[in-house]
Coordinates of C-alpha atoms in Angstrom, one line a residue:
M1 CA -7.7 28.4 40.9
K2 CA -10.1 27.9 43.9
R3 CA -8.3 24.7 44.8
L4 CA -4.9 26.5 44.8
T5 CA -6.3 29.3 46.9
L6 CA -7.6 26.8 49.4
D7 CA -4.2 25.1 49.5
I8 CA -2.5 28.4 50.2
L9 CA -5.0 29.2 52.9
L10 CA -4.6 25.8 54.5
G11 CA -0.8 26.2 54.4
N12 CA -0.9 29.5 56.2
L13 CA -3.4 28.2 58.8
L14 CA -1.0 25.3 59.4
V15 CA 1.8 27.8 59.9
F16 CA -0.2 29.5 62.7
G17 CA -1.3 26.2 64.1
F18 CA 2.2 24.7 64.3
T19 CA 3.5 28.0 65.8
A20 CA 0.8 27.9 68.5
L21 CA 1.6 24.2 69.2
V22 CA 5.3 24.9 69.6
L23 CA 4.6 27.8 72.0
L24 CA 2.3 25.6 74.1
I25 CA 4.9 22.9 74.3
S26 CA 7.5 25.4 75.4
G27 CA 5.2 26.6 78.1
A28 CA 4.7 30.1 76.6
P29 CA 1.4 31.9 76.7
V30 CA 0.3 31.8 73.0
L31 CA -1.6 35.0 72.8
A32 CA 1.1 36.9 74.7
A33 CA 3.8 35.5 72.4
F34 CA 1.9 36.5 69.2
K35 CA 1.4 39.9 70.8
H36 CA 5.1 40.4 71.5
I37 CA 6.0 39.2 68.0
W38 CA 3.5 41.8 66.6
L39 CA 4.9 44.6 68.9
G40 CA 8.5 43.6 68.1
S41 CA 7.7 44.2 64.4
F42 CA 5.2 47.0 64.3
A43 CA 5.3 48.9 67.6
N44 CA 7.1 51.9 66.1
T45 CA 8.6 53.2 62.9
A46 CA 12.1 52.0 63.8
K47 CA 10.9 48.4 64.3
F48 CA 8.7 48.4 61.1
S49 CA 11.7 49.7 59.1
Q50 CA 13.7 46.8 60.5
V51 CA 11.0 44.5 59.1
L52 CA 11.2 46.2 55.8
S53 CA 15.0 45.8 55.7
V54 CA 14.3 42.0 55.9
W55 CA 11.4 42.2 53.5
V56 CA 13.6 43.7 50.7
P57 CA 16.1 40.8 50.3
L58 CA 13.3 38.2 50.9
T59 CA 11.3 39.8 48.1
L60 CA 14.2 39.9 45.7
C61 CA 15.2 36.3 46.3
S62 CA 11.5 35.2 46.0
C63 CA 11.2 37.0 42.6
G64 CA 14.2 35.2 41.4
L65 CA 12.9 31.9 42.5
L66 CA 9.7 32.4 40.6
Y67 CA 11.6 32.2 37.3
T68 CA 13.3 28.9 38.2
F69 CA 10.2 27.3 39.7
R70 CA 8.4 28.2 36.5
V71 CA 10.6 25.7 34.7
N72 CA 10.5 23.2 37.6
L73 CA 14.1 24.0 38.7
W74 CA 14.8 23.8 42.4
N75 CA 17.4 26.7 42.7
I76 CA 18.8 25.7 46.1
G77 CA 21.9 27.6 45.1
I78 CA 20.2 30.9 45.6
E79 CA 21.8 31.2 49.0
G80 CA 25.3 31.1 47.4
Q81 CA 24.1 33.5 44.7
V82 CA 23.3 36.1 47.4
T83 CA 26.7 35.6 48.9
M84 CA 28.4 36.0 45.5
G85 CA 26.4 39.1 44.8
A86 CA 27.6 40.6 48.0
I87 CA 31.2 39.7 47.1
G88 CA 30.8 41.2 43.6
A89 CA 29.4 44.4 45.1
M90 CA 32.3 44.6 47.6
A91 CA 34.9 44.0 44.9
A92 CA 33.5 47.0 43.0
L93 CA 33.3 49.1 46.2
R94 CA 37.0 48.5 46.8
I95 CA 38.1 49.7 43.3
P96 CA 40.8 52.4 44.0
G97 CA 40.9 55.8 42.3
I98 CA 37.2 56.4 41.8
E99 CA 36.0 59.5 43.6
S100 CA 32.3 59.6 42.6
P101 CA 30.2 57.6 45.2
A102 CA 27.4 57.4 42.6
L103 CA 29.7 55.7 40.1
I104 CA 31.1 53.3 42.6
L105 CA 27.6 52.3 43.8
T106 CA 26.5 51.8 40.2
L107 CA 29.5 49.5 39.6
A108 CA 28.6 47.6 42.8
F109 CA 25.0 47.3 41.7
L110 CA 26.0 45.9 38.3
G111 CA 28.8 43.8 39.8
S112 CA 26.4 42.1 42.3
M113 CA 24.0 41.2 39.5
F114 CA 26.8 39.9 37.3
S115 CA 28.3 37.8 40.2
G116 CA 25.0 36.3 41.2
G117 CA 24.0 35.6 37.6
V118 CA 27.3 33.9 36.9
W119 CA 26.9 31.7 40.0
G120 CA 23.5 30.8 38.8
L121 CA 24.8 30.0 35.4
L122 CA 27.3 27.6 36.9
A123 CA 24.5 25.7 38.6
G124 CA 22.6 25.7 35.3
L125 CA 25.6 24.4 33.3
L126 CA 26.1 21.6 35.9
K127 CA 22.6 20.5 35.2
T128 CA 22.4 21.0 31.4
R129 CA 25.9 20.0 30.5
G130 CA 27.0 17.8 33.4
G131 CA 23.8 16.1 34.3
V132 CA 24.1 17.1 37.9
H133 CA 20.7 17.7 39.6
E134 CA 20.2 21.4 40.4
I135 CA 19.7 20.6 44.1
F136 CA 23.1 18.9 44.5
G137 CA 24.8 21.4 42.2
G138 CA 23.3 24.3 44.1
L139 CA 24.2 23.0 47.5
G140 CA 27.8 22.4 46.4
L141 CA 28.1 25.9 45.0
N142 CA 26.7 27.3 48.3
F143 CA 29.6 25.7 50.2
V144 CA 32.1 27.0 47.6
A145 CA 30.6 30.5 48.0
Q146 CA 30.8 30.3 51.8
G147 CA 34.4 29.1 51.6
F148 CA 35.3 31.9 49.2
I149 CA 33.8 34.7 51.4
L150 CA 35.6 33.3 54.5
W151 CA 38.9 33.3 52.5
L152 CA 38.4 36.9 51.5
I153 CA 37.5 38.0 55.0
F154 CA 40.5 36.2 56.6
G155 CA 42.8 36.8 53.7
P156 CA 43.0 39.6 51.1
W157 CA 40.2 41.8 52.5
K158 CA 40.9 41.3 56.2
R159 CA 41.0 44.3 58.5
P160 CA 44.4 46.0 58.9
G161 CA 46.4 43.9 61.4
I162 CA 43.5 41.6 62.3
A163 CA 41.3 38.9 60.8
S164 CA 37.9 38.7 62.5
M165 CA 34.7 36.9 62.1
S166 CA 33.0 40.3 62.5
G167 CA 33.9 40.9 58.8
T168 CA 35.8 43.3 56.7
E169 CA 36.5 47.0 57.5
L170 CA 33.4 49.2 57.4
L171 CA 32.8 51.0 54.1
P172 CA 33.2 54.8 54.1
R173 CA 30.0 56.6 55.0
K174 CA 29.7 58.1 51.5
L175 CA 29.2 54.5 50.2
W176 CA 26.3 53.7 52.5
L177 CA 22.9 53.8 50.8
A178 CA 20.8 56.6 52.4
T179 CA 18.1 55.9 54.9
P180 CA 15.3 58.3 56.0
P181 CA 15.7 59.8 59.5
G182 CA 14.7 57.2 62.2
W183 CA 14.4 54.4 59.6
R184 CA 16.7 51.3 59.2
V185 CA 15.9 50.5 55.6
A186 CA 17.4 52.3 52.6
T187 CA 15.0 54.1 50.3
A188 CA 16.9 52.8 47.3
G189 CA 16.5 49.2 48.6
M190 CA 12.7 49.6 48.7
V191 CA 12.6 51.1 45.2
I192 CA 14.8 48.2 43.8
A193 CA 12.6 45.6 45.5
V194 CA 9.3 47.1 44.2
A195 CA 10.8 47.6 40.7
V196 CA 12.0 44.0 40.5
L197 CA 8.6 42.8 41.8
V198 CA 6.7 44.7 39.1
L199 CA 9.2 43.7 36.4
T200 CA 8.9 40.0 37.4
W201 CA 5.1 40.2 37.2
L202 CA 5.3 41.7 33.7
L203 CA 7.8 39.1 32.5
I204 CA 6.2 36.0 34.0
E205 CA 2.5 36.9 33.5
K206 CA 2.5 39.2 30.5
S207 CA 5.4 38.3 28.3
N208 CA 6.4 35.7 25.8
L209 CA 9.3 34.7 28.1
G210 CA 6.9 33.8 30.9
L211 CA 4.7 31.8 28.5
R212 CA 7.7 29.8 27.2
L213 CA 9.0 29.2 30.8
K214 CA 5.5 27.9 31.7
A215 CA 5.4 25.6 28.7
I216 CA 8.8 24.1 29.6
G217 CA 7.8 23.6 33.2
Q218 CA 4.6 21.8 32.2
N219 CA 6.0 19.6 29.5
P220 CA 9.6 20.0 28.3
K221 CA 9.3 17.4 25.5
A222 CA 6.2 19.0 24.1
A223 CA 7.9 22.4 24.3
L224 CA 10.8 21.0 22.3
L225 CA 8.4 20.0 19.5
Y226 CA 7.4 23.7 19.2
A227 CA 11.1 24.7 18.9
I228 CA 11.4 25.9 22.5
A229 CA 14.7 24.6 23.7
P230 CA 14.4 23.7 27.4
E231 CA 18.1 24.0 28.2
R232 CA 18.3 27.5 26.9
Y233 CA 15.5 28.6 29.1
Y234 CA 16.8 26.6 32.1
L235 CA 19.9 28.8 31.9
Q236 CA 18.0 32.0 31.3
S237 CA 15.8 31.5 34.3
I238 CA 18.6 30.6 36.7
I239 CA 20.7 33.5 35.5
I240 CA 17.9 35.9 36.2
A241 CA 17.3 34.3 39.6
G242 CA 21.0 34.7 40.4
A243 CA 20.9 38.4 39.3
C244 CA 18.0 39.0 41.6
A245 CA 19.8 37.2 44.5
G246 CA 22.9 39.2 43.7
L247 CA 20.9 42.4 44.2
A248 CA 19.9 41.2 47.6
G249 CA 23.6 40.7 48.4
F250 CA 24.4 44.3 47.1
L251 CA 21.8 45.7 49.5
Q252 CA 23.1 43.6 52.4
V253 CA 26.5 45.2 51.9
T254 CA 25.6 48.8 51.2
A255 CA 22.4 49.2 53.2
V256 CA 22.5 46.8 56.1
Y257 CA 26.0 45.7 57.3
H258 CA 28.2 48.2 55.4
C259 CA 30.8 45.5 55.3
L260 CA 31.3 41.9 54.2
I261 CA 30.5 39.3 57.0
P262 CA 30.5 35.5 56.8
P263 CA 26.7 35.1 57.1
I264 CA 26.0 38.0 54.7
S265 CA 23.0 36.1 53.1
S266 CA 21.3 35.8 56.6
G267 CA 19.6 32.6 55.3
Y268 CA 17.2 34.7 53.2
G269 CA 17.7 32.5 50.1
Y270 CA 16.5 29.4 52.0
L271 CA 13.6 31.3 53.6
A272 CA 12.6 32.6 50.2
L273 CA 12.3 29.0 48.9
L274 CA 9.7 28.3 51.7
L275 CA 8.0 31.6 51.0
V276 CA 7.5 30.9 47.3
M277 CA 6.2 27.4 47.9
L278 CA 3.7 28.7 50.4
S279 CA 2.6 31.3 47.9
G280 CA 1.7 28.6 45.4
Y281 CA 4.1 30.3 43.0
R282 CA 1.8 33.3 42.6
I283 CA 3.6 36.6 42.5
I284 CA 0.6 38.5 43.9
L285 CA 1.1 36.8 47.3
I286 CA 4.9 37.2 47.4
P287 CA 5.1 40.7 49.0
F288 CA 2.5 39.8 51.7
L289 CA 4.1 36.5 52.7
A290 CA 7.5 38.2 52.6
L291 CA 6.2 40.8 55.1
F292 CA 4.8 38.0 57.3
F293 CA 8.1 36.1 57.4
A294 CA 10.1 39.4 57.8
S295 CA 7.9 40.3 60.8
L296 CA 8.3 36.9 62.3
N297 CA 12.0 37.1 61.8
V298 CA 12.3 40.4 63.5
G299 CA 9.5 40.1 66.1
A300 CA 10.5 36.7 67.4
I301 CA 13.6 38.4 68.8
Q302 CA 11.4 39.8 71.6
L303 CA 10.4 36.3 72.9
P304 CA 13.6 35.6 74.8
I305 CA 13.8 39.2 76.0
V306 CA 10.2 39.6 77.3
L307 CA 9.0 36.1 78.0
Q308 CA 12.4 34.5 78.8
L309 CA 12.0 31.9 76.1
D310 CA 14.9 30.2 74.4
S311 CA 16.4 32.2 71.6
A312 CA 16.2 29.2 69.3
L313 CA 12.4 29.3 69.4
S314 CA 12.2 31.6 66.4
G315 CA 14.1 29.0 64.4
V316 CA 11.8 26.3 65.6
I317 CA 8.8 28.4 64.4
Q318 CA 10.3 28.8 61.0
G319 CA 11.0 25.1 60.9
C320 CA 7.3 24.5 61.5
C321 CA 6.6 26.7 58.6
V322 CA 8.8 24.5 56.5
L323 CA 6.8 21.4 57.6
S324 CA 3.6 23.2 56.7
A325 CA 4.9 24.0 53.2
L326 CA 6.1 20.4 52.6
F327 CA 2.7 19.1 53.8
I328 CA 0.9 21.2 51.3
I329 CA 3.3 20.3 48.5
G330 CA 2.7 16.6 49.3
I331 CA -1.0 17.1 49.0
R332 CA -0.7 18.8 45.7
Q333 CA 1.7 16.2 44.3
K334 CA -0.6 13.4 45.4
R335 CA -3.6 15.1 43.9
K336 CA -1.7 15.6 40.6
N337 CA -0.6 12.0 40.4
S338 CA -4.1 10.7 41.1

């Protein structure tokens, strides 16, 4: 436990170190840059609520990934699962003849979980039945999901008289999830994220399911001897992950964009992969690291505005975070092999 904590601390120190190095190379004042990232995230209620609007889908995706990482599955397809969740939600929101907003939103909520879960199931079946590694299967399904959403936006769901990359027509106001005055994050989104976080902790740390997933992740062959079928739990974990990602897609549609756009996932699935790895797969750290990456995502927008730095710098900083995570993973793997 102490060694894992040290690894996590080292990983986060490397993140700050690499970030400072990139800023120095770009000729930016390091302290001023960190200051503006902080102010861009926490200077007022509106900016902090923007951070929370990123925190919610990041937390949901990270919770889903904890299940698949528990059985040593690399669910790269979570990005596509967010996209399919958004599509499932929008399909429900477009059902004609239903007057009750609460009923439509409930159907969208369930539709997003179903769509994301089914997309996860496809990746699981490719692995368990087709022998396709989950990384390649997930990446392939991500491309299919992206192609599908583009077809919908430029085809059946296009705006009347025009097909635009800006997305489908805006939803009616009654189908927008409510936000507190002056805030940019839906109250329902926060409640969903916290509920999923607590439920994930209970299932992974306190339930028989979590114990079985851990047993399979540590030694699938030994688990099989105790009548724990690895394939069954591979599918269960990736379906749950897909459902969590689908909820993120639901909130992107109903609480953030209020329509369907091509980059509806905003890269949160890939970012959640990094976040979970940096956490050492410990759920207690997920909300805090999600807040850190959300604030970096939102606050870095200030750098080109205030310091006249290139707008791609925030992407470079996140890339440095990836390198830090890979470095720590390499250290752990080398230690494990020795």
